[in-house]
Amino acid sequence: LAIAGLLGSPLSGWILEATDQMTGLAGWQWLFILEGLPTVLLAFVVLAVMTDRPQQAAWLSAAERDWLVANVSPADAHHQLEQGFWEKLFNPGIWFLALIYFCYLGSFAGIMLWAPTLIQYHHPGLGNDTIGWLVGLPYIPFAIAMVYWGRHSDRTGERHWHVISAALVGSVGFGLLIVGESLFALLTGFVVLMVGMGGGFSTYWGLVTVALPARLAAIGIAVVNSAGALGSFVSISLVGRLFDATGNYQSGMALLTAMALGAGALVFWLRVNSKRSADTPMPAGG
């Protein structure tokens, strides 16, 4: 993710500049074609590489294939999937974790889509290639924070406060984008929020896998991930609507700040209730 952002943003800026009006198409149209085409081609790679049965998986060793065949039959897997499916799908704990990721990923996606437009709004003289580098370079501190925060969480065994602190750092960065207009202020805000977002990415998924019992893991991870995608759609759409309504980006950045803070507050509530449950003595005979 970090490498894609670091390389993809400058590449996008270069495509916008180099292809504008080529064969009569605007730069943004060529951007969709050139960056969408590899994704379409990847579908055929998946068809060729992915297999239907463990016996066909060439990337597994013979011992690994034999173990899978011996321990997980298709009938067993189907039975486990069907058993209590709807009960698992509507488990309140899963949807609470999904709500957190809705807010967290929504805030991140909202700024990354609108970041180039935000910079251009305040500094219309900058070219697309320059803006691409300005948006891409903050992925370096994003990557550093993602690795450091995650490793520190693993070493200490603590999950909740790592996610909460990351959300708070991210919200500070969003706040700087509300009040900042100079290029230095905007870049400072981007770097700060990217540190928070990077730290939250690695540690939140660590929290999810700890919070979900094994029987809920598959469905839970799918629901949480889907909620993040939905949050991205909602935040991106609302920032655009708020700009149309107000003519500035302050209200949109305030929305993303609130989403980041909301994610941190929800994790704090989860921590308080998890601790309360752990401190409550079991009833007699329980």
CSV table of N, CA, C and O in Angstrom, one decimal, residues 97-196:
chain,number,residue,atom,x,y,z
A,97,LEU,N,-16.8,-3.7,15.3
A,97,LEU,CA,-15.5,-3.5,14.7
A,97,LEU,C,-15.6,-3.0,13.3
A,97,LEU,O,-14.8,-2.2,12.9
A,98,ALA,N,-16.7,-3.3,12.6
A,98,ALA,CA,-16.9,-2.8,11.2
A,98,ALA,C,-17.1,-1.3,11.3
A,98,ALA,O,-16.7,-0.6,10.4
A,99,LEU,N,-17.9,-0.8,12.3
A,99,LEU,CA,-18.2,0.6,12.4
A,99,LEU,C,-16.9,1.4,12.6
A,99,LEU,O,-16.7,2.5,12.1
A,100,ILE,N,-16.0,0.8,13.4
A,100,ILE,CA,-14.7,1.5,13.7
A,100,ILE,C,-13.9,1.6,12.4
A,100,ILE,O,-13.4,2.7,12.0
A,101,TYR,N,-13.9,0.5,11.6
A,101,TYR,CA,-13.1,0.6,10.3
A,101,TYR,C,-13.8,1.5,9.3
A,101,TYR,O,-13.1,2.1,8.5
A,102,PHE,N,-15.1,1.5,9.3
A,102,PHE,CA,-15.9,2.4,8.5
A,102,PHE,C,-15.4,3.9,8.7
A,102,PHE,O,-15.1,4.6,7.7
A,103,CYS,N,-15.2,4.3,9.9
A,103,CYS,CA,-14.7,5.6,10.3
A,103,CYS,C,-13.3,5.8,9.9
A,103,CYS,O,-12.9,6.8,9.3
A,104,TYR,N,-12.5,4.8,10.3
A,104,TYR,CA,-11.0,4.9,10.1
A,104,TYR,C,-10.6,4.9,8.6
A,104,TYR,O,-9.9,5.9,8.2
A,105,LEU,N,-11.0,3.9,7.9
A,105,LEU,CA,-10.6,3.9,6.5
A,105,LEU,C,-11.3,4.9,5.7
A,105,LEU,O,-10.8,5.5,4.8
A,106,GLY,N,-12.6,5.3,6.1
A,106,GLY,CA,-13.3,6.4,5.5
A,106,GLY,C,-12.5,7.7,5.5
A,106,GLY,O,-12.4,8.4,4.6
A,107,SER,N,-12.0,8.0,6.7
A,107,SER,CA,-11.2,9.2,6.9
A,107,SER,C,-10.0,9.2,6.0
A,107,SER,O,-9.6,10.2,5.3
A,108,PHE,N,-9.3,8.1,5.9
A,108,PHE,CA,-8.1,8.0,5.1
A,108,PHE,C,-8.3,8.1,3.6
A,108,PHE,O,-7.7,8.9,2.9
A,109,ALA,N,-9.3,7.3,3.2
A,109,ALA,CA,-9.7,7.4,1.7
A,109,ALA,C,-10.2,8.7,1.3
A,109,ALA,O,-9.9,9.2,0.2
A,110,GLY,N,-10.9,9.4,2.2
A,110,GLY,CA,-11.4,10.7,1.9
A,110,GLY,C,-10.3,11.7,1.6
A,110,GLY,O,-10.4,12.5,0.6
A,111,ILE,N,-9.3,11.7,2.4
A,111,ILE,CA,-8.2,12.7,2.1
A,111,ILE,C,-7.3,12.3,1.0
A,111,ILE,O,-6.9,13.1,0.2
A,112,MET,N,-7.1,11.0,0.8
A,112,MET,CA,-6.2,10.6,-0.3
A,112,MET,C,-6.8,10.8,-1.7
A,112,MET,O,-6.1,11.2,-2.6
A,113,LEU,N,-8.1,10.7,-1.8
A,113,LEU,CA,-8.7,11.1,-3.1
A,113,LEU,C,-8.8,12.6,-3.3
A,113,LEU,O,-8.5,13.0,-4.5
A,114,TRP,N,-9.0,13.3,-2.3
A,114,TRP,CA,-9.2,14.8,-2.4
A,114,TRP,C,-7.9,15.6,-2.2
A,114,TRP,O,-7.9,16.8,-2.4
A,115,ALA,N,-6.9,14.9,-1.8
A,115,ALA,CA,-5.6,15.6,-1.5
A,115,ALA,C,-5.1,16.4,-2.7
A,115,ALA,O,-4.7,17.6,-2.6
A,116,PRO,N,-5.0,15.8,-3.9
A,116,PRO,CA,-4.5,16.6,-5.0
A,116,PRO,C,-5.4,17.9,-5.3
A,116,PRO,O,-4.8,18.9,-5.6
A,117,THR,N,-6.7,17.7,-5.2
A,117,THR,CA,-7.6,18.8,-5.5
A,117,THR,C,-7.5,19.9,-4.4
A,117,THR,O,-7.5,21.1,-4.7
A,118,LEU,N,-7.3,19.4,-3.2
A,118,LEU,CA,-7.1,20.4,-2.1
A,118,LEU,C,-5.8,21.2,-2.3
A,118,LEU,O,-5.9,22.4,-2.1
A,119,ILE,N,-4.7,20.6,-2.6
A,119,ILE,CA,-3.5,21.4,-2.9
A,119,ILE,C,-3.7,22.3,-4.1
A,119,ILE,O,-3.3,23.5,-4.0
A,120,GLN,N,-4.3,21.8,-5.1
A,120,GLN,CA,-4.5,22.7,-6.3
A,120,GLN,C,-5.5,23.9,-6.0
A,120,GLN,O,-5.3,25.0,-6.5
A,121,TYR,N,-6.4,23.6,-5.1
A,121,TYR,CA,-7.4,24.7,-4.7
A,121,TYR,C,-6.7,25.8,-4.0
A,121,TYR,O,-6.9,27.0,-4.3
A,122,HIS,N,-5.7,25.5,-3.1
A,122,HIS,CA,-5.0,26.5,-2.4
A,122,HIS,C,-3.8,27.1,-3.3
A,122,HIS,O,-3.4,28.2,-3.0
A,123,HIS,N,-3.3,26.3,-4.2
A,123,HIS,CA,-2.1,26.7,-5.0
A,123,HIS,C,-2.3,26.3,-6.4
A,123,HIS,O,-1.7,25.3,-6.9
A,124,PRO,N,-3.1,27.1,-7.1
A,124,PRO,CA,-3.5,26.7,-8.5
A,124,PRO,C,-2.4,26.8,-9.5
A,124,PRO,O,-2.5,26.2,-10.6
A,125,GLY,N,-1.3,27.4,-9.1
A,125,GLY,CA,-0.2,27.5,-10.0
A,125,GLY,C,0.7,26.2,-10.2
A,125,GLY,O,1.5,26.1,-11.1
A,126,LEU,N,0.5,25.2,-9.3
A,126,LEU,CA,1.3,24.0,-9.3
A,126,LEU,C,0.8,23.1,-10.4
A,126,LEU,O,-0.4,22.9,-10.6
A,127,GLY,N,1.8,22.4,-11.0
A,127,GLY,CA,1.4,21.4,-12.1
A,127,GLY,C,1.0,20.1,-11.5
A,127,GLY,O,1.3,19.8,-10.3
A,128,ASN,N,0.4,19.3,-12.3
A,128,ASN,CA,-0.1,18.0,-11.8
A,128,ASN,C,1.1,17.1,-11.4
A,128,ASN,O,0.9,16.3,-10.4
A,129,ASP,N,2.2,17.1,-12.1
A,129,ASP,CA,3.3,16.3,-11.7
A,129,ASP,C,3.9,16.7,-10.4
A,129,ASP,O,4.2,15.8,-9.5
A,130,THR,N,4.0,18.0,-10.1
A,130,THR,CA,4.4,18.5,-8.8
A,130,THR,C,3.5,18.0,-7.7
A,130,THR,O,3.9,17.6,-6.6
A,131,ILE,N,2.2,18.2,-7.9
A,131,ILE,CA,1.2,17.8,-6.9
A,131,ILE,C,1.3,16.3,-6.7
A,131,ILE,O,1.1,15.8,-5.5
A,132,GLY,N,1.5,15.5,-7.7
A,132,GLY,CA,1.7,14.1,-7.6
A,132,GLY,C,2.8,13.7,-6.6
A,132,GLY,O,2.6,12.8,-5.7
A,133,TRP,N,3.9,14.4,-6.7
A,133,TRP,CA,5.0,14.2,-5.8
A,133,TRP,C,4.7,14.6,-4.3
A,133,TRP,O,5.0,14.0,-3.4
A,134,LEU,N,4.0,15.8,-4.2
A,134,LEU,CA,3.6,16.3,-2.9
A,134,LEU,C,2.6,15.3,-2.2
A,134,LEU,O,2.7,15.2,-1.0
A,135,VAL,N,1.8,14.7,-2.9
A,135,VAL,CA,0.9,13.7,-2.3
A,135,VAL,C,1.5,12.4,-2.1
A,135,VAL,O,1.2,11.7,-1.1
A,136,GLY,N,2.5,12.0,-3.0
A,136,GLY,CA,3.1,10.7,-2.9
A,136,GLY,C,4.2,10.6,-1.8
A,136,GLY,O,4.3,9.6,-1.1
A,137,LEU,N,5.0,11.6,-1.5
A,137,LEU,CA,6.1,11.6,-0.6
A,137,LEU,C,5.6,11.3,0.9
A,137,LEU,O,6.3,10.6,1.6
A,138,PRO,N,4.5,11.8,1.3
A,138,PRO,CA,4.0,11.5,2.7
A,138,PRO,C,3.8,10.0,2.9
A,138,PRO,O,3.6,9.6,4.0
A,139,TYR,N,3.8,9.2,1.8
A,139,TYR,CA,3.7,7.7,2.0
A,139,TYR,C,4.9,7.1,2.7
A,139,TYR,O,4.9,6.0,3.2
A,140,ILE,N,6.0,7.9,2.6
A,140,ILE,CA,7.3,7.4,3.3
A,140,ILE,C,7.1,7.4,4.8
A,140,ILE,O,7.3,6.3,5.5
A,141,PRO,N,6.6,8.5,5.5
A,141,PRO,CA,6.4,8.4,6.9
A,141,PRO,C,5.2,7.4,7.2
A,141,PRO,O,5.1,6.8,8.3
A,142,PHE,N,4.2,7.3,6.3
A,142,PHE,CA,3.1,6.4,6.4
A,142,PHE,C,3.7,4.9,6.6
A,142,PHE,O,3.3,4.2,7.5
A,143,ALA,N,4.7,4.6,5.7
A,143,ALA,CA,5.2,3.2,5.8
A,143,ALA,C,6.0,3.0,7.0
A,143,ALA,O,6.0,2.0,7.7
A,144,ILE,N,6.8,4.0,7.4
A,144,ILE,CA,7.6,3.9,8.6
A,144,ILE,C,6.7,3.7,9.9
A,144,ILE,O,7.0,2.9,10.7
A,145,ALA,N,5.7,4.5,9.9
A,145,ALA,CA,4.7,4.4,11.1
A,145,ALA,C,4.0,3.1,11.1
A,145,ALA,O,3.8,2.5,12.1
A,146,MET,N,3.6,2.6,9.9
A,146,MET,CA,2.9,1.3,9.8
A,146,MET,C,3.8,0.2,10.4
A,146,MET,O,3.3,-0.6,11.2
A,147,VAL,N,5.1,0.2,10.0
A,147,VAL,CA,5.9,-0.9,10.5
A,147,VAL,C,6.3,-0.7,12.0
A,147,VAL,O,6.2,-1.6,12.8
A,148,TYR,N,6.6,0.5,12.4
A,148,TYR,CA,7.1,0.8,13.8
A,148,TYR,C,5.9,0.6,14.7
A,148,TYR,O,6.0,-0.1,15.8
A,149,TRP,N,4.7,1.2,14.4
A,149,TRP,CA,3.6,1.1,15.3
A,149,TRP,C,3.2,-0.4,15.5
A,149,TRP,O,2.9,-0.9,16.6
A,150,GLY,N,3.2,-1.1,14.4
A,150,GLY,CA,2.8,-2.5,14.4
A,150,GLY,C,3.7,-3.4,15.2
A,150,GLY,O,3.3,-4.2,16.1
A,151,ARG,N,5.0,-3.2,15.0
A,151,ARG,CA,6.0,-4.0,15.8
A,151,ARG,C,6.0,-3.6,17.3
A,151,ARG,O,6.2,-4.5,18.1
A,152,HIS,N,5.8,-2.3,17.6
A,152,HIS,CA,5.7,-1.9,19.0
A,152,HIS,C,4.5,-2.6,19.6
A,152,HIS,O,4.6,-3.0,20.8
A,153,SER,N,3.4,-2.6,18.9
A,153,SER,CA,2.2,-3.2,19.5
A,153,SER,C,2.4,-4.7,19.7
A,153,SER,O,2.0,-5.3,20.7
A,154,ASP,N,3.1,-5.4,18.8
A,154,ASP,CA,3.4,-6.8,18.9
A,154,ASP,C,4.3,-7.0,20.1
A,154,ASP,O,4.1,-8.0,20.9
A,155,ARG,N,5.3,-6.2,20.3
A,155,ARG,CA,6.3,-6.4,21.4
A,155,ARG,C,5.6,-6.2,22.8
A,155,ARG,O,5.9,-7.0,23.7
A,156,THR,N,4.8,-5.2,22.8
A,156,THR,CA,4.1,-4.9,24.1
A,156,THR,C,2.9,-5.7,24.4
A,156,THR,O,2.4,-5.9,25.5
A,157,GLY,N,2.3,-6.3,23.3
A,157,GLY,CA,1.0,-7.0,23.4
A,157,GLY,C,-0.2,-6.2,23.6
A,157,GLY,O,-1.3,-6.7,23.9
A,158,GLU,N,0.0,-4.8,23.4
A,158,GLU,CA,-1.1,-3.9,23.6
A,158,GLU,C,-1.7,-3.5,22.3
A,158,GLU,O,-1.0,-3.3,21.3
A,159,ARG,N,-3.0,-3.5,22.2
A,159,ARG,CA,-3.7,-3.2,20.9
A,159,ARG,C,-4.5,-1.9,20.9
A,159,ARG,O,-4.4,-1.1,20.0
A,160,HIS,N,-5.3,-1.8,22.0
A,160,HIS,CA,-6.3,-0.7,22.0
A,160,HIS,C,-5.7,0.7,21.9
A,160,HIS,O,-6.0,1.6,21.1
A,161,TRP,N,-4.7,1.0,22.8
A,161,TRP,CA,-4.1,2.3,22.9
A,161,TRP,C,-3.3,2.6,21.7
A,161,TRP,O,-3.1,3.8,21.3
A,162,HIS,N,-2.7,1.6,21.0
A,162,HIS,CA,-2.0,1.9,19.8
A,162,HIS,C,-2.9,2.4,18.7
A,162,HIS,O,-2.5,3.3,18.0
A,163,VAL,N,-4.1,1.8,18.6
A,163,VAL,CA,-5.0,2.3,17.6
A,163,VAL,C,-5.6,3.7,18.0
A,163,VAL,O,-5.7,4.6,17.1
A,164,ILE,N,-5.9,3.8,19.3
A,164,ILE,CA,-6.4,5.1,19.7
A,164,ILE,C,-5.4,6.3,19.5
A,164,ILE,O,-5.8,7.3,19.0
A,165,SER,N,-4.2,6.0,19.9
A,165,SER,CA,-3.2,7.1,19.7
A,165,SER,C,-3.0,7.4,18.2
A,165,SER,O,-2.8,8.5,17.8
A,166,ALA,N,-3.0,6.4,17.3
A,166,ALA,CA,-2.9,6.6,15.9
A,166,ALA,C,-4.0,7.4,15.4
A,166,ALA,O,-3.8,8.3,14.5
A,167,ALA,N,-5.2,7.1,15.8
A,167,ALA,CA,-6.4,7.9,15.4
A,167,ALA,C,-6.3,9.4,15.8
A,167,ALA,O,-6.6,10.3,15.1
A,168,LEU,N,-5.8,9.6,17.1
A,168,LEU,CA,-5.6,11.0,17.6
A,168,LEU,C,-4.5,11.7,16.7
A,168,LEU,O,-4.7,12.9,16.4
A,169,VAL,N,-3.4,11.1,16.4
A,169,VAL,CA,-2.4,11.7,15.6
A,169,VAL,C,-3.0,12.0,14.2
A,169,VAL,O,-2.8,13.2,13.7
A,170,GLY,N,-3.7,11.1,13.6
A,170,GLY,CA,-4.4,11.4,12.3
A,170,GLY,C,-5.3,12.5,12.4
A,170,GLY,O,-5.3,13.4,11.5
A,171,SER,N,-6.1,12.6,13.5
A,171,SER,CA,-7.1,13.7,13.6
A,171,SER,C,-6.4,15.1,13.7
A,171,SER,O,-6.9,16.1,13.2
A,172,VAL,N,-5.2,15.1,14.4
A,172,VAL,CA,-4.4,16.3,14.4
A,172,VAL,C,-4.0,16.8,13.0
A,172,VAL,O,-4.1,18.0,12.7
A,173,GLY,N,-3.5,15.8,12.2
A,173,GLY,CA,-3.2,16.1,10.8
A,173,GLY,C,-4.3,16.7,10.0
A,173,GLY,O,-4.2,17.7,9.3
A,174,PHE,N,-5.5,16.1,10.2
A,174,PHE,CA,-6.7,16.6,9.5
A,174,PHE,C,-7.0,18.0,10.0
A,174,PHE,O,-7.4,18.9,9.2
A,175,GLY,N,-6.9,18.2,11.3
A,175,GLY,CA,-7.1,19.6,11.8
A,175,GLY,C,-6.2,20.6,11.2
A,175,GLY,O,-6.6,21.7,11.0
A,176,LEU,N,-4.9,20.3,11.0
A,176,LEU,CA,-4.0,21.2,10.4
A,176,LEU,C,-4.4,21.6,9.0
A,176,LEU,O,-4.2,22.7,8.5
A,177,LEU,N,-5.1,20.6,8.3
A,177,LEU,CA,-5.6,20.9,6.9
A,177,LEU,C,-6.8,21.9,6.9
A,177,LEU,O,-7.0,22.6,5.9
A,178,ILE,N,-7.5,21.9,8.1
A,178,ILE,CA,-8.6,22.8,8.2
A,178,ILE,C,-8.1,24.3,8.3
A,178,ILE,O,-8.7,25.2,7.6
A,179,VAL,N,-7.1,24.5,9.1
A,179,VAL,CA,-6.6,25.9,9.3
A,179,VAL,C,-5.5,26.3,8.4
A,179,VAL,O,-5.2,27.5,8.3
A,180,GLY,N,-4.8,25.3,7.7
A,180,GLY,CA,-3.6,25.6,6.9
A,180,GLY,C,-4.0,25.9,5.5
A,180,GLY,O,-4.8,25.3,4.9
A,181,GLU,N,-3.2,26.9,4.9
A,181,GLU,CA,-3.4,27.2,3.5
A,181,GLU,C,-2.1,27.3,2.8
A,181,GLU,O,-2.0,27.0,1.6
A,182,SER,N,-1.0,27.6,3.5
A,182,SER,CA,0.3,27.6,2.9
A,182,SER,C,0.7,26.2,2.5
A,182,SER,O,0.3,25.2,3.1
A,183,LEU,N,1.6,26.1,1.6
A,183,LEU,CA,2.1,24.8,1.1
A,183,LEU,C,2.8,24.1,2.3
A,183,LEU,O,2.6,22.8,2.4
A,184,PHE,N,3.5,24.8,3.1
A,184,PHE,CA,4.2,24.2,4.3
A,184,PHE,C,3.2,23.6,5.2
A,184,PHE,O,3.3,22.5,5.7
A,185,ALA,N,2.1,24.4,5.5
A,185,ALA,CA,1.1,23.9,6.5
A,185,ALA,C,0.4,22.7,5.9
A,185,ALA,O,0.1,21.8,6.7
A,186,LEU,N,0.1,22.7,4.7
A,186,LEU,CA,-0.6,21.6,4.1
A,186,LEU,C,0.2,20.3,4.1
A,186,LEU,O,-0.3,19.2,4.5
A,187,LEU,N,1.5,20.5,3.8
A,187,LEU,CA,2.4,19.3,3.8
A,187,LEU,C,2.6,18.8,5.2
A,187,LEU,O,2.7,17.6,5.4
A,188,THR,N,2.7,19.7,6.1
A,188,THR,CA,2.8,19.3,7.5
A,188,THR,C,1.6,18.5,8.0
A,188,THR,O,1.7,17.4,8.6
A,189,GLY,N,0.4,19.0,7.6
A,189,GLY,CA,-0.8,18.3,7.9
A,189,GLY,C,-0.8,16.9,7.3
A,189,GLY,O,-1.2,15.9,7.9
A,190,PHE,N,-0.4,16.8,6.0
A,190,PHE,CA,-0.4,15.5,5.3
A,190,PHE,C,0.5,14.5,6.0
A,190,PHE,O,0.2,13.3,6.2
A,191,VAL,N,1.7,15.0,6.3
A,191,VAL,CA,2.7,14.1,7.0
A,191,VAL,C,2.2,13.6,8.3
A,191,VAL,O,2.2,12.4,8.6
A,192,VAL,N,1.6,14.5,9.1
A,192,VAL,CA,1.1,14.1,10.5
A,192,VAL,C,0.0,13.1,10.3
A,192,VAL,O,-0.1,12.1,11.0
A,193,LEU,N,-1.0,13.4,9.4
A,193,LEU,CA,-2.1,12.5,9.3
A,193,LEU,C,-1.7,11.1,8.7
A,193,LEU,O,-2.3,10.1,9.1
A,194,MET,N,-0.7,11.1,7.8
A,194,MET,CA,-0.2,9.9,7.3
A,194,MET,C,0.5,9.0,8.3
A,194,MET,O,0.4,7.8,8.3
A,195,VAL,N,1.2,9.7,9.2
A,195,VAL,CA,1.8,8.9,10.3
A,195,VAL,C,0.7,8.2,11.1
A,195,VAL,O,0.8,7.0,11.5
A,196,GLY,N,-0.4,9.0,11.5
A,196,GLY,CA,-1.5,8.4,12.2
A,196,GLY,C,-2.2,7.3,11.5
A,196,GLY,O,-2.5,6.2,12.0
